[in-house]
Amino acid sequence: MSITKSYSRPLDFKNGRIEMSYGAGGRAMAQLITDLFAAAFDNPYLAQGNDGALLPMATGRLVMSTDSHVVSPLFFAGGDIGCLSVHGTINDVAMMGAQPLYLSAAFILEEGFRFADLKRIVDSMAKAAFDAGVPIVTGDTKVVEQGKGDGVFITTTAVGVVRDGITLSGDRAQPGDKILLSGTIGDHGMAVLSQREGLSFDAPIVSDTAALHALVAAMLDCGASLRVLRDPTRGGLATTLNEIAKQSGVGMLLNESSIPINQPVEAACEFLGLDPLYVANEGKLVAICAAEDAERLLDVMRAHPQAKEAAMIGEVREDAHGFVQMTTKMGGRRIVDWLAGEQLPRIC
Amino acid sequence: MKYVDEFRDGELAKNISANIAREANPAHAYRLMEFCGGHTHAISRYGLADLLPASVRLIHGPGCPVCVLPVGRVDQAIRLATEAGVILCTYADTMRVPASNNLTLMRAKAAGADVRMIYSTQDALKIARDNPTRQVVFLAIGFETTTPPTAVAIKQAAAEGLKNFSILCNHVLTPAAMHAILSVQGGVALDGFIGPAHVSTVIGSQPYEVFASDYAKPVVIAGFEPLDVMQAILMLIRQINSQRNNGRATVENEFTRAVTRYGNLKAQQLVADVFELRESFEWRGLGSVPHSALRLRAKFADYDAELRFNSEYVAVPDHKACECAAILRGEKRPQQCKIFGTVCTPENPIGSCMVSSEGACAAHYSYGRFREITQ
């Protein structure tokens, strides 16, 4: 005998808004999960419908990473908080040299948030996860009172496996190694900033948000001795290089002329007084590799659609003080320091 | 990028650098003060010290608005935000300036005060319009460059009858500070000035003529791009060489693409309509300098936050170990301060010069500190 499904009014994706009941654990929450999240993220693991996803054991070492996303505005040229939350966490796993396998997603929704916006975000996440081949297998939803959130916050966690023989770590950079960058800097941060309320300016700048695991796989497959991979997100290229220099106990010398940057990004940074070295990226990576393999690795990167503008931007040096220095376009020398304070609030 | 790359051309820089090396007499010292923090920043960010011979020494001046604001002025702003409960609007850098009781505007904000970072005076007006039941105070700081936008805001507020808007006026004057630098007994020895860029677009080159005629100090007004600075240094060296052969000091203008002798008369008129000279104003580093700052004229007194909230300036001494004062007078270099780079860093500034990216200490820490350490 089958149970007759009782009628429930469909979610109003046009004019509806999140109410407290959608996080209360009752029928409303169940409906939100089934009709929105499960429908969009559909995959066999999520469809198990249990408290956790039961996953097949993978071979190799596990990599796990988590990231919370609080970007404002939620929608920007080239993306939104949804695809960003998928790409960002996949990239964190990929930077370990791992193949990302599964994602989880937790949502904190603010009472009054429009269903239409939530659906747009969830659909964008679903597409990003599908395109990347990494299913969202479990999740959670909470609702907070109006004024206690900012529309939606999303936390994602990714699990991946790294095959034997690959060890990437921020402490492996050695003097003499070359520093490679996969493309232009500052696109994501300036795309978000250009659309922020109170600061909006017209600029043809599009976020670079993208999942980079395919590029990483190509780089690993070429057999170059890669030491470190890292995606220069918050704090930009400068912060990422300083992190690596500190972890590895080395210095670096960059060449300003070799760092690629899109002209609209450069112009926008110029008139806002920002240094593009500190502006966030969401679809770029920094690779540190042995000098003898650097040219070959650069060729592999440039052959990949996500790193056509890859460049060799400097080298690792011995330096007890761990300074990241740069030869400027003017021919002088400067430090590229850690970011002090915050250059921009909430961009990822 | 057009209008930018031309002024950051490495090849041209090499040429100017070679000319400087050829023309600067190695037996003489060329002690040049760049008045503006904008120049300090450019010099550090582009590593220009590497392009100059040892005989040329650049001395950082007091032209950084955040740096010269004394502690007592920041205290006033914090009190307005915490005690008077106003919405305090401020440019970003001021948020991190250390004030009394281990406070900053940023910390006051974290503790619940309504402090808002704005990008222009228009943002402050908008906040006032959007919050008719709240008092909104704009912390007005800066040299002649930022004064006209404040004047515009005051005129707009008056025209709109905006009753809940006022300013805490700390606008200061460049020539007065240059006089003060040159008048300090036993102060820094200078051979010339790299003159302000943006300030001069407003006031013109004429106000500096007195420094050439009365103090025999050459002044070359320069833009904020690195090639502007290099060219200005070359022009100063030529003037100083000529002075040493009985020539006269003059005011030269390297920044002709933006600066004229008499400046922006419309902006000057606007400022004169709205503001009048203060008898005296206390600067960090320079102390009380007569006729060195502005306050609102009587007809705009309604918009003066000091009057509206009965807010009084109380002088507060700087942190004992902090050398900001001597650094602002050009008498010490950042690295000569005992707490530079140890207790005092951009993350945890003790003195104001470590706060703004135009501050001498912050610029040296962020871009140039490798020089003493690794060489």
XYZ file of C-alpha atoms in Angstrom:
723
model
C 0.000 0.000 0.000
C 1.438 3.340 -0.912
C 1.095 6.435 1.245
C -0.929 9.166 -0.384
C 1.089 12.325 -0.672
C -0.715 15.188 1.017
C -0.959 18.441 -0.844
C 1.529 21.158 0.032
C 1.548 24.531 -1.534
C 4.576 24.982 -3.800
C 7.293 27.410 -2.695
C 6.719 30.834 -4.178
C 9.966 31.333 -6.050
C 8.669 34.551 -7.562
C 7.537 36.687 -4.643
C 8.105 34.537 -1.559
C 10.539 35.247 1.245
C 12.331 33.167 3.841
C 10.389 32.951 7.088
C 11.657 31.669 10.424
C 9.689 28.436 9.924
C 11.974 27.400 7.064
C 14.709 26.744 9.582
C 12.555 25.321 12.353
C 12.880 21.654 11.473
C 9.243 21.114 10.555
C 7.380 20.610 7.352
C 8.345 23.983 5.901
C 12.038 23.173 6.255
C 11.565 19.739 4.773
C 9.813 21.300 1.809
C 12.587 23.859 1.302
C 15.183 21.105 1.326
C 13.275 18.824 -1.010
C 11.920 21.364 -3.468
C 14.916 23.661 -3.660
C 18.194 22.161 -2.477
C 17.684 18.478 -3.228
C 16.050 19.250 -6.549
C 18.915 21.459 -7.654
C 21.853 19.440 -6.292
C 20.314 16.075 -7.199
C 22.755 13.148 -6.879
C 22.557 9.599 -5.462
C 24.408 10.453 -2.216
C 22.161 13.374 -1.373
C 19.131 11.332 -2.387
C 19.898 8.877 0.438
C 18.143 11.472 2.563
C 19.968 10.570 5.786
C 21.751 12.641 8.390
C 25.031 12.057 6.610
C 26.095 10.910 3.165
C 27.424 7.356 2.884
C 30.345 7.507 0.468
C 32.554 4.866 -1.126
C 36.111 4.723 0.193
C 38.641 6.311 -2.124
C 42.244 5.201 -2.459
C 45.045 7.599 -1.645
C 45.357 10.221 1.052
C 42.315 12.311 1.934
C 42.337 16.094 1.723
C 39.623 18.137 3.372
C 39.043 21.875 3.382
C 36.286 24.240 4.419
C 35.453 27.822 3.556
C 32.729 30.300 4.540
C 31.435 32.810 2.034
C 29.991 36.175 3.040
C 30.422 38.230 -0.120
C 28.578 41.514 -0.614
C 26.953 42.110 -3.063
C 25.665 38.557 -3.528
C 25.584 38.888 -7.309
C 28.431 40.406 -9.295
C 29.722 40.405 -12.848
C 30.972 36.917 -13.634
C 29.377 35.118 -10.715
C 27.574 35.113 -7.397
C 28.001 33.775 -3.872
C 26.696 30.390 -5.055
C 29.272 29.440 -7.677
C 31.949 31.226 -5.627
C 31.268 28.952 -2.657
C 31.729 25.882 -4.859
C 34.819 27.101 -6.713
C 36.586 28.456 -3.647
C 36.476 25.215 -1.696
C 37.229 22.982 -4.674
C 40.297 25.152 -5.283
C 41.498 24.804 -1.703
C 41.464 21.031 -2.117
C 42.979 21.220 -5.596
C 45.904 23.306 -4.299
C 46.906 20.266 -2.252
C 47.292 18.376 -5.520
C 44.079 16.466 -4.837
C 41.222 15.399 -7.031
C 38.133 16.904 -5.347
C 35.377 14.298 -4.863
C 32.543 15.604 -2.694
C 31.171 18.844 -1.324
C 28.947 19.756 1.589
C 27.038 23.034 1.807
C 25.615 24.815 4.853
C 23.366 27.838 4.489
C 22.599 30.550 7.009
C 19.586 32.379 5.637
C 18.225 35.670 6.911
C 14.525 35.972 7.541
C 13.013 37.998 4.708
C 15.530 36.876 2.086
C 13.855 36.555 -1.294
C 13.220 33.038 -2.586
C 13.943 34.242 -6.093
C 17.470 35.247 -5.074
C 17.998 32.057 -3.107
C 16.930 29.963 -6.081
C 19.291 31.860 -8.350
C 22.139 31.195 -5.932
C 21.297 27.528 -5.451
C 20.984 26.975 -9.207
C 24.352 28.642 -9.691
C 25.905 26.329 -7.078
C 24.321 23.308 -8.722
C 25.717 24.291 -12.108
C 29.183 24.994 -10.700
C 29.229 21.633 -8.910
C 27.957 19.796 -11.988
C 30.472 21.473 -14.299
C 33.263 20.635 -11.882
C 32.086 17.045 -11.520
C 31.990 17.363 -7.737
C 28.552 16.576 -6.226
C 27.147 18.327 -3.165
C 26.366 15.284 -1.044
C 25.169 16.752 2.240
C 24.069 20.070 3.651
C 22.358 22.097 6.321
C 20.036 25.089 6.545
C 19.499 27.544 9.361
C 17.431 30.710 9.431
C 18.330 33.742 11.564
C 16.098 36.687 12.389
C 16.056 39.707 10.167
C 19.020 41.956 10.865
C 21.150 39.092 12.144
C 22.493 37.962 8.781
C 23.128 39.557 5.445
C 20.808 37.645 3.123
C 22.758 34.435 2.951
C 26.050 33.046 4.220
C 27.288 29.786 2.707
C 29.870 27.411 4.137
C 31.133 24.611 1.939
C 33.475 21.754 2.708
C 35.237 19.647 0.123
C 36.908 16.266 0.352
C 39.376 14.997 -2.193
C 42.113 12.419 -2.666
C 45.709 13.007 -3.513
C 47.547 10.215 -5.256
C 50.807 8.790 -3.952
C 53.962 10.594 -4.899
C 52.439 14.056 -4.837
C 53.330 16.285 -1.914
C 52.512 19.940 -2.219
C 52.957 22.160 0.798
C 53.587 25.800 1.590
C 56.819 24.897 3.383
C 58.526 23.328 0.361
C 59.720 26.419 -1.559
C 63.517 26.418 -1.952
C 65.976 29.111 -2.997
C 66.325 29.038 -6.766
C 62.748 27.848 -7.415
C 60.652 29.814 -9.899
C 57.315 31.453 -9.128
C 54.574 31.053 -11.731
C 51.184 32.757 -11.830
C 48.290 31.375 -13.896
C 46.908 34.694 -15.161
C 45.830 38.262 -14.484
C 45.398 39.506 -10.925
C 42.681 41.488 -9.175
C 39.718 40.646 -11.422
C 37.457 39.165 -8.744
C 38.024 41.810 -6.084
C 37.510 44.698 -8.458
C 34.416 43.085 -10.058
C 32.821 42.848 -6.620
C 33.954 46.283 -5.544
C 32.739 47.956 -8.726
C 29.210 46.817 -7.922
C 29.173 47.624 -4.266
C 26.518 50.038 -3.095
C 27.935 53.488 -2.524
C 30.942 52.845 -4.716
C 29.491 51.541 -7.946
C 31.371 52.509 -11.047
C 31.034 51.254 -14.569
C 33.896 49.019 -15.479
C 34.063 46.071 -17.842
C 35.538 43.885 -15.093
C 34.361 40.303 -14.660
C 35.182 38.038 -11.711
C 37.557 35.209 -12.554
C 35.757 32.756 -10.256
C 36.458 29.239 -11.515
C 37.290 25.730 -10.335
C 40.944 25.045 -11.016
C 41.272 21.295 -10.412
C 41.475 20.465 -14.112
C 44.341 22.905 -14.569
C 46.048 21.468 -11.505
C 45.639 17.933 -12.871
C 47.299 18.984 -16.135
C 50.161 20.582 -14.218
C 50.677 17.489 -12.076
C 50.514 15.171 -15.066
C 53.401 16.914 -16.819
C 55.746 15.640 -14.139
C 57.391 18.976 -13.269
C 58.680 19.085 -9.716
C 56.013 21.244 -8.195
C 56.638 22.310 -4.613
C 53.729 24.612 -3.747
C 50.354 25.476 -5.233
C 48.128 28.118 -3.731
C 45.196 30.233 -4.885
C 45.700 33.911 -4.096
C 42.231 34.768 -2.787
C 41.717 37.194 0.098
C 44.722 39.455 0.502
C 45.700 38.826 -3.112
C 48.976 37.697 -4.622
C 51.067 39.632 -2.094
C 49.555 37.904 0.916
C 49.789 34.441 -0.624
C 53.480 34.867 -1.455
C 54.206 36.140 2.048
C 52.454 33.118 3.532
C 54.607 30.783 1.452
C 57.800 32.713 2.219
C 57.058 32.470 5.928
C 56.163 28.782 5.862
C 59.238 27.889 3.810
C 61.620 30.276 5.590
C 62.717 31.882 2.310
C 62.561 35.258 0.557
C 61.303 36.057 -2.924
C 62.152 38.514 -5.656
C 59.397 39.427 -8.091
C 59.560 41.362 -11.305
C 56.688 43.870 -11.496
C 56.721 44.022 -15.310
C 55.980 40.316 -15.598
C 52.827 40.268 -13.464
C 49.799 40.171 -15.790
C 46.923 42.529 -15.085
C 43.874 43.522 -17.112
C 43.818 47.178 -17.970
C 40.351 47.981 -16.544
C 41.439 46.377 -13.254
C 44.626 48.409 -13.247
C 42.650 51.593 -13.974
C 40.057 50.918 -11.274
C 42.774 50.176 -8.708
C 44.545 53.340 -9.750
C 41.648 55.668 -9.089
C 40.604 53.942 -5.871
C 44.165 53.967 -4.599
C 44.356 50.186 -4.300
C 47.347 48.011 -5.015
C 46.259 45.150 -7.315
C 48.793 42.887 -5.603
C 46.437 42.856 -2.612
C 43.163 42.432 -4.495
C 41.410 39.042 -4.357
C 41.342 36.439 -7.102
C 39.032 33.411 -7.259
C 40.274 31.612 -10.341
C 44.048 31.962 -10.278
C 46.866 29.959 -8.778
C 50.469 30.494 -7.843
C 52.854 27.624 -8.519
C 56.355 27.278 -7.146
C 58.480 24.780 -8.979
C 62.080 23.727 -9.466
C 63.922 26.077 -11.831
C 64.799 23.379 -14.341
C 61.116 22.479 -14.848
C 59.702 25.998 -14.850
C 59.640 26.624 -18.612
C 58.034 23.270 -19.304
C 55.402 23.848 -16.624
C 54.714 27.315 -18.003
C 54.092 25.811 -21.461
C 51.643 23.299 -19.983
C 49.817 26.070 -18.135
C 49.609 28.300 -21.194
C 48.171 25.430 -23.211
C 45.296 25.131 -20.732
C 42.288 27.412 -21.335
C 42.348 28.629 -17.723
C 45.957 29.797 -17.764
C 46.587 31.220 -21.232
C 48.202 34.283 -19.720
C 50.354 32.382 -17.240
C 53.659 34.050 -16.468
C 56.873 33.494 -14.586
C 56.859 36.341 -12.107
C 59.916 35.819 -9.964
C 62.071 33.464 -7.993
C 62.598 32.153 -4.497
C 65.728 33.406 -2.716
C 67.550 32.789 0.478
C 66.536 35.461 2.988
C 66.554 35.002 6.741
C 64.003 37.822 7.061
C 61.552 36.234 4.654
C 61.069 39.405 2.630
C 59.084 39.278 -0.565
C 60.747 41.964 -2.663
C 59.971 43.282 -6.107
C 61.912 45.089 -8.796
C 59.514 47.846 -9.806
C 58.815 48.969 -13.356
C 60.947 51.975 -12.490
C 63.923 49.749 -11.767
C 63.880 50.334 -8.003
C 63.369 47.757 -5.300
C 60.498 47.534 -2.810
C 59.031 45.157 -0.314
C 55.722 43.502 -1.129
C 54.526 43.225 2.430
C 51.694 41.452 4.186
C 48.417 43.309 3.891
C 47.993 45.622 6.878
C 44.456 45.995 8.155
C 41.855 45.351 5.491
C 42.038 46.772 2.047
C 38.481 45.897 1.144
C 35.735 44.465 3.290
C 34.012 41.213 2.378
C 34.852 40.145 -1.081
C 34.685 36.363 -0.819
C 47.438 52.380 -19.437
C 47.150 55.836 -20.971
C 48.062 58.781 -18.733
C 49.692 56.428 -16.246
C 52.297 54.365 -18.083
C 53.900 57.485 -19.533
C 54.770 58.575 -16.034
C 56.074 55.196 -14.900
C 58.393 54.419 -17.786
C 61.426 52.542 -16.534
C 63.629 53.566 -19.481
C 62.936 57.259 -18.957
C 63.612 56.774 -15.264
C 67.032 55.366 -16.111
C 67.820 58.434 -18.220
C 66.817 60.856 -15.494
C 68.694 58.781 -12.956
C 71.834 58.990 -15.117
C 71.443 62.774 -15.426
C 71.044 63.111 -11.674
C 74.149 61.006 -11.079
C 76.102 63.151 -13.540
C 74.939 66.526 -12.272
C 74.856 65.942 -8.510
C 78.198 66.922 -7.027
C 79.313 63.985 -4.869
C 81.124 66.378 -2.534
C 77.879 68.191 -1.672
C 74.769 67.040 0.104
C 71.393 67.614 -1.502
C 68.867 67.468 1.316
C 65.447 67.582 -0.287
C 62.169 67.508 1.593
C 59.200 66.030 -0.163
C 56.441 67.835 1.686
C 53.596 65.532 0.673
C 52.808 62.059 1.856
C 51.785 61.324 -1.734
C 55.396 61.815 -2.760
C 56.667 59.798 0.204
C 54.413 56.964 -0.899
C 55.548 57.138 -4.549
C 59.225 57.250 -3.571
C 58.845 54.150 -1.409
C 56.458 52.215 -3.621
C 58.610 52.575 -6.732
C 61.894 52.157 -4.880
C 63.207 55.498 -6.163
C 65.970 55.612 -3.531
C 67.729 52.944 -5.633
C 67.876 55.375 -8.558
C 69.584 58.196 -6.643
C 73.243 58.788 -5.770
C 74.330 58.843 -2.125
C 74.643 62.637 -2.121
C 70.887 63.051 -2.652
C 68.892 62.534 0.514
C 65.118 62.651 0.582
C 63.570 63.886 3.817
C 59.932 63.123 4.465
C 57.774 66.138 5.285
C 54.588 66.599 7.291
C 52.180 66.532 4.350
C 50.109 63.576 5.500
C 46.725 64.715 6.853
C 46.248 61.758 9.150
C 49.786 62.055 10.520
C 49.576 65.684 11.608
C 46.223 65.304 13.361
C 47.003 65.451 17.073
C 45.636 62.844 19.476
C 43.246 65.371 21.042
C 41.432 65.860 17.732
C 40.819 62.132 17.316
C 39.651 62.063 20.944
C 37.089 64.725 20.089
C 35.746 62.614 17.233
C 35.594 59.509 19.408
C 33.742 61.423 22.138
C 31.183 62.663 19.618
C 30.580 59.104 18.474
C 30.488 57.504 21.924
C 29.099 60.202 24.235
C 27.015 62.412 21.939
C 25.806 59.341 20.008
C 26.237 60.871 16.573
C 26.867 59.001 13.323
C 30.507 59.874 12.778
C 31.597 59.806 9.134
C 35.293 59.610 8.340
C 37.768 58.820 5.609
C 39.261 55.356 6.059
C 42.773 56.123 7.313
C 41.578 58.130 10.289
C 39.816 55.063 11.676
C 43.091 53.500 12.824
C 44.828 56.522 14.364
C 45.673 55.793 18.005
C 43.901 58.096 20.468
C 43.652 58.322 24.252
C 42.668 55.342 26.432
C 43.991 52.872 23.885
C 41.097 53.761 21.592
C 40.803 54.313 17.864
C 37.677 55.143 15.890
C 37.806 51.519 14.711
C 37.806 50.233 18.297
C 35.049 52.677 19.252
C 33.043 51.264 16.336
C 33.631 47.701 17.505
C 32.392 48.754 20.954
C 29.123 49.980 19.467
C 29.719 53.563 18.316
C 28.212 54.417 14.937
C 31.342 55.205 12.919
C 31.070 54.991 9.157
C 33.836 54.959 6.615
C 33.035 57.149 3.633
C 34.702 57.915 0.333
C 33.462 61.480 -0.175
C 31.625 64.305 1.578
C 28.635 63.449 -0.605
C 28.370 60.098 1.197
C 28.167 61.947 4.523
C 25.390 64.204 3.217
C 23.480 61.183 1.985
C 23.770 59.508 5.374
C 22.390 62.698 6.961
C 19.460 62.787 4.536
C 18.747 59.083 5.106
C 18.836 59.417 8.908
C 16.815 62.555 9.685
C 16.409 61.621 13.356
C 20.160 61.212 13.949
C 22.968 63.758 14.149
C 25.632 63.167 11.505
C 29.140 64.579 11.918
C 31.784 64.511 9.218
C 35.354 64.417 10.519
C 36.843 66.871 8.022
C 40.593 66.516 7.703
C 43.183 67.324 5.099
C 45.144 70.015 3.339
C 43.902 72.365 0.625
C 42.978 69.432 -1.629
C 40.194 68.093 0.569
C 38.906 71.465 1.759
C 36.850 72.434 -1.342
C 34.725 69.240 -1.205
C 33.964 70.008 2.442
C 32.993 73.557 1.460
C 30.654 72.166 -1.198
C 29.019 69.890 1.382
C 28.462 72.796 3.772
C 26.886 74.899 1.032
C 24.675 72.008 -0.038
C 23.590 71.342 3.544
C 22.732 75.026 3.977
C 20.809 75.140 0.705
C 18.842 72.019 1.623
C 18.274 73.158 5.208
C 19.821 69.923 6.431
C 19.607 70.358 10.196
C 21.300 67.160 11.342
C 24.637 67.593 9.535
C 27.804 69.207 10.872
C 31.561 68.922 10.539
C 34.454 68.606 12.951
C 36.785 70.873 11.035
C 40.504 70.036 10.965
C 41.438 71.444 7.579
C 45.016 72.699 7.568
C 47.227 74.824 5.330
C 50.397 73.761 3.554
C 52.371 77.030 3.362
C 51.909 77.576 7.109
C 53.441 74.171 7.800
C 56.390 74.904 5.492
C 57.006 78.151 7.377
C 56.904 76.192 10.613
C 59.424 73.627 9.357
C 61.838 76.347 8.302
C 61.368 78.298 11.544
C 62.178 75.518 14.006
C 65.288 76.471 15.965
C 67.940 73.846 15.348
C 65.541 72.098 13.005
C 66.268 70.045 9.936
C 68.734 71.448 7.384
C 67.126 71.568 3.951
C 68.405 72.534 0.517
C 65.079 72.490 -1.266
C 61.478 71.287 -1.412
C 59.674 68.924 -3.714
C 56.457 70.942 -3.703
C 52.960 69.489 -3.312
C 51.087 68.069 -6.297
C 47.373 68.060 -5.592
C 47.492 70.890 -3.068
C 49.126 73.062 -5.718
C 46.362 72.380 -8.235
C 44.146 74.294 -5.807
C 46.440 77.004 -4.422
C 48.781 77.376 -7.414
C 52.538 77.867 -7.320
C 52.482 81.474 -6.153
C 52.159 80.771 -2.390
C 55.580 79.051 -2.436
C 57.428 82.025 -3.889
C 58.107 83.342 -0.411
C 60.190 80.246 0.390
C 62.460 80.965 -2.558
C 62.676 84.713 -1.958
C 62.792 84.902 1.857
C 64.340 81.556 2.818
C 66.410 80.989 -0.360
C 64.947 77.489 -0.688
C 64.311 76.210 -4.192
C 60.852 74.680 -4.645
C 59.903 72.385 -7.525
C 56.230 71.458 -7.643
C 55.919 67.862 -8.789
C 53.179 65.403 -9.700
C 52.744 62.194 -7.713
C 53.965 59.828 -10.430
C 57.460 58.401 -10.033
C 58.854 60.141 -13.133
C 57.477 63.451 -11.833
C 59.447 62.940 -8.647
C 62.638 61.982 -10.497
C 62.380 64.984 -12.822
C 61.713 67.322 -9.862
C 64.808 65.996 -8.092
C 66.892 66.720 -11.195
C 65.434 70.249 -11.411
C 66.205 70.848 -7.732
C 69.789 69.648 -8.153
C 70.244 72.053 -11.056
C 68.839 74.950 -8.993
C 70.978 74.087 -5.990
C 74.077 73.821 -8.176
C 73.260 77.214 -9.644
C 72.649 78.652 -6.164
C 76.101 77.471 -5.181
C 77.384 79.538 -8.100
C 75.590 82.645 -6.835
C 72.321 81.871 -8.565
C 68.931 82.546 -7.005
C 66.363 80.129 -5.644
C 63.068 80.059 -7.528
C 59.803 78.180 -7.648
C 59.647 75.867 -10.629
C 56.692 73.860 -11.789
C 57.298 70.315 -13.016
C 53.560 69.559 -12.764
C 52.476 71.964 -15.505
C 49.839 69.533 -16.726
C 47.784 70.373 -13.645
C 49.227 73.359 -11.770
C 49.170 77.041 -12.705
C 50.627 80.022 -10.863
C 47.321 81.066 -9.319
C 45.623 77.678 -9.038
C 41.920 76.939 -9.028
C 40.316 80.307 -8.329
C 36.810 78.892 -8.176
C 37.812 76.429 -5.466
C 39.677 79.141 -3.584
C 36.596 81.388 -3.669
C 34.398 78.572 -2.439
C 36.752 77.877 0.462
C 36.951 81.588 1.307
C 33.135 81.809 1.376
C 32.804 78.979 3.854
C 35.948 79.034 5.987
C 38.095 81.535 7.863
C 41.544 81.267 9.425
C 41.951 79.955 12.946
C 44.248 82.052 15.107
C 46.262 78.992 15.841
C 46.019 75.236 15.478
C 47.933 72.451 17.097
C 49.711 70.037 14.753
C 51.291 66.789 15.735
C 55.012 67.388 15.470
C 54.875 71.093 14.708
C 53.006 72.169 17.840
C 50.815 75.280 17.750
C 51.182 76.953 14.379
C 49.605 80.380 13.910
C 47.124 80.815 11.064
C 47.667 77.261 9.924
C 44.114 75.893 9.884
C 40.531 76.746 9.016
C 37.213 76.897 10.811
C 33.703 77.614 9.544
C 32.720 81.249 9.151
C 30.093 82.640 11.537
C 27.363 82.408 8.913
C 27.905 78.643 8.775
C 28.400 78.218 12.532
C 25.294 75.991 12.672
C 27.315 73.348 10.865
C 30.252 73.461 13.256
C 30.203 70.304 15.367
C 32.526 71.878 17.943
C 29.852 74.504 18.656
C 26.825 72.287 18.202
C 28.055 69.662 20.660
C 30.167 71.910 22.829
C 33.158 69.769 21.923
C 36.410 71.162 23.174
C 39.914 70.309 22.002
C 42.088 69.055 24.838
C 45.782 68.687 24.048
C 47.141 65.208 24.809
C 50.845 64.337 24.731
C 52.022 61.725 22.229
C 53.216 58.299 23.340
C 56.576 58.777 25.070
C 58.602 56.457 22.893
C 57.002 57.614 19.626
C 59.178 59.788 17.394
C 56.372 60.868 15.052
C 56.859 64.512 16.014
C 60.547 64.613 15.057
C 59.848 62.532 11.946
C 57.128 64.960 10.844
C 59.604 67.841 11.223
C 62.103 65.924 9.090
C 64.556 65.735 11.970
C 64.501 61.964 12.295
C 64.029 59.089 9.932
C 61.472 56.381 10.719
C 64.193 53.796 11.326
C 65.727 56.036 14.006
C 62.670 55.561 16.203
C 63.269 52.904 18.842
C 59.829 51.367 18.475
C 59.798 51.402 14.642
C 59.065 47.911 13.349
C 59.033 46.383 16.812
C 56.246 47.697 19.024
C 54.979 49.983 16.279
C 53.911 48.318 13.024
C 51.084 48.959 10.556
C 49.043 46.255 12.312
C 49.553 47.888 15.683
C 50.483 51.526 15.122
C 51.586 53.548 18.126
C 52.084 56.799 16.236
C 50.073 58.275 13.401
C 52.959 58.074 10.887
C 52.570 54.287 10.960
C 48.874 54.469 10.042
C 48.324 56.038 6.653
C 50.078 54.603 3.616
C 51.311 58.180 3.097
C 52.876 58.260 6.532
C 56.669 58.166 6.525
C 56.859 55.209 8.916
C 54.192 53.127 7.176
C 55.759 53.782 3.770
C 59.208 52.826 4.963
C 57.945 49.795 6.858
C 55.792 48.506 4.006
C 58.169 49.130 1.127
C 61.691 49.930 2.234
C 62.633 48.337 5.531
C 64.724 45.662 3.809
C 67.346 48.332 3.125
C 68.718 48.611 6.673
C 68.255 44.937 7.393
C 69.637 43.153 4.368
C 72.319 45.557 3.217
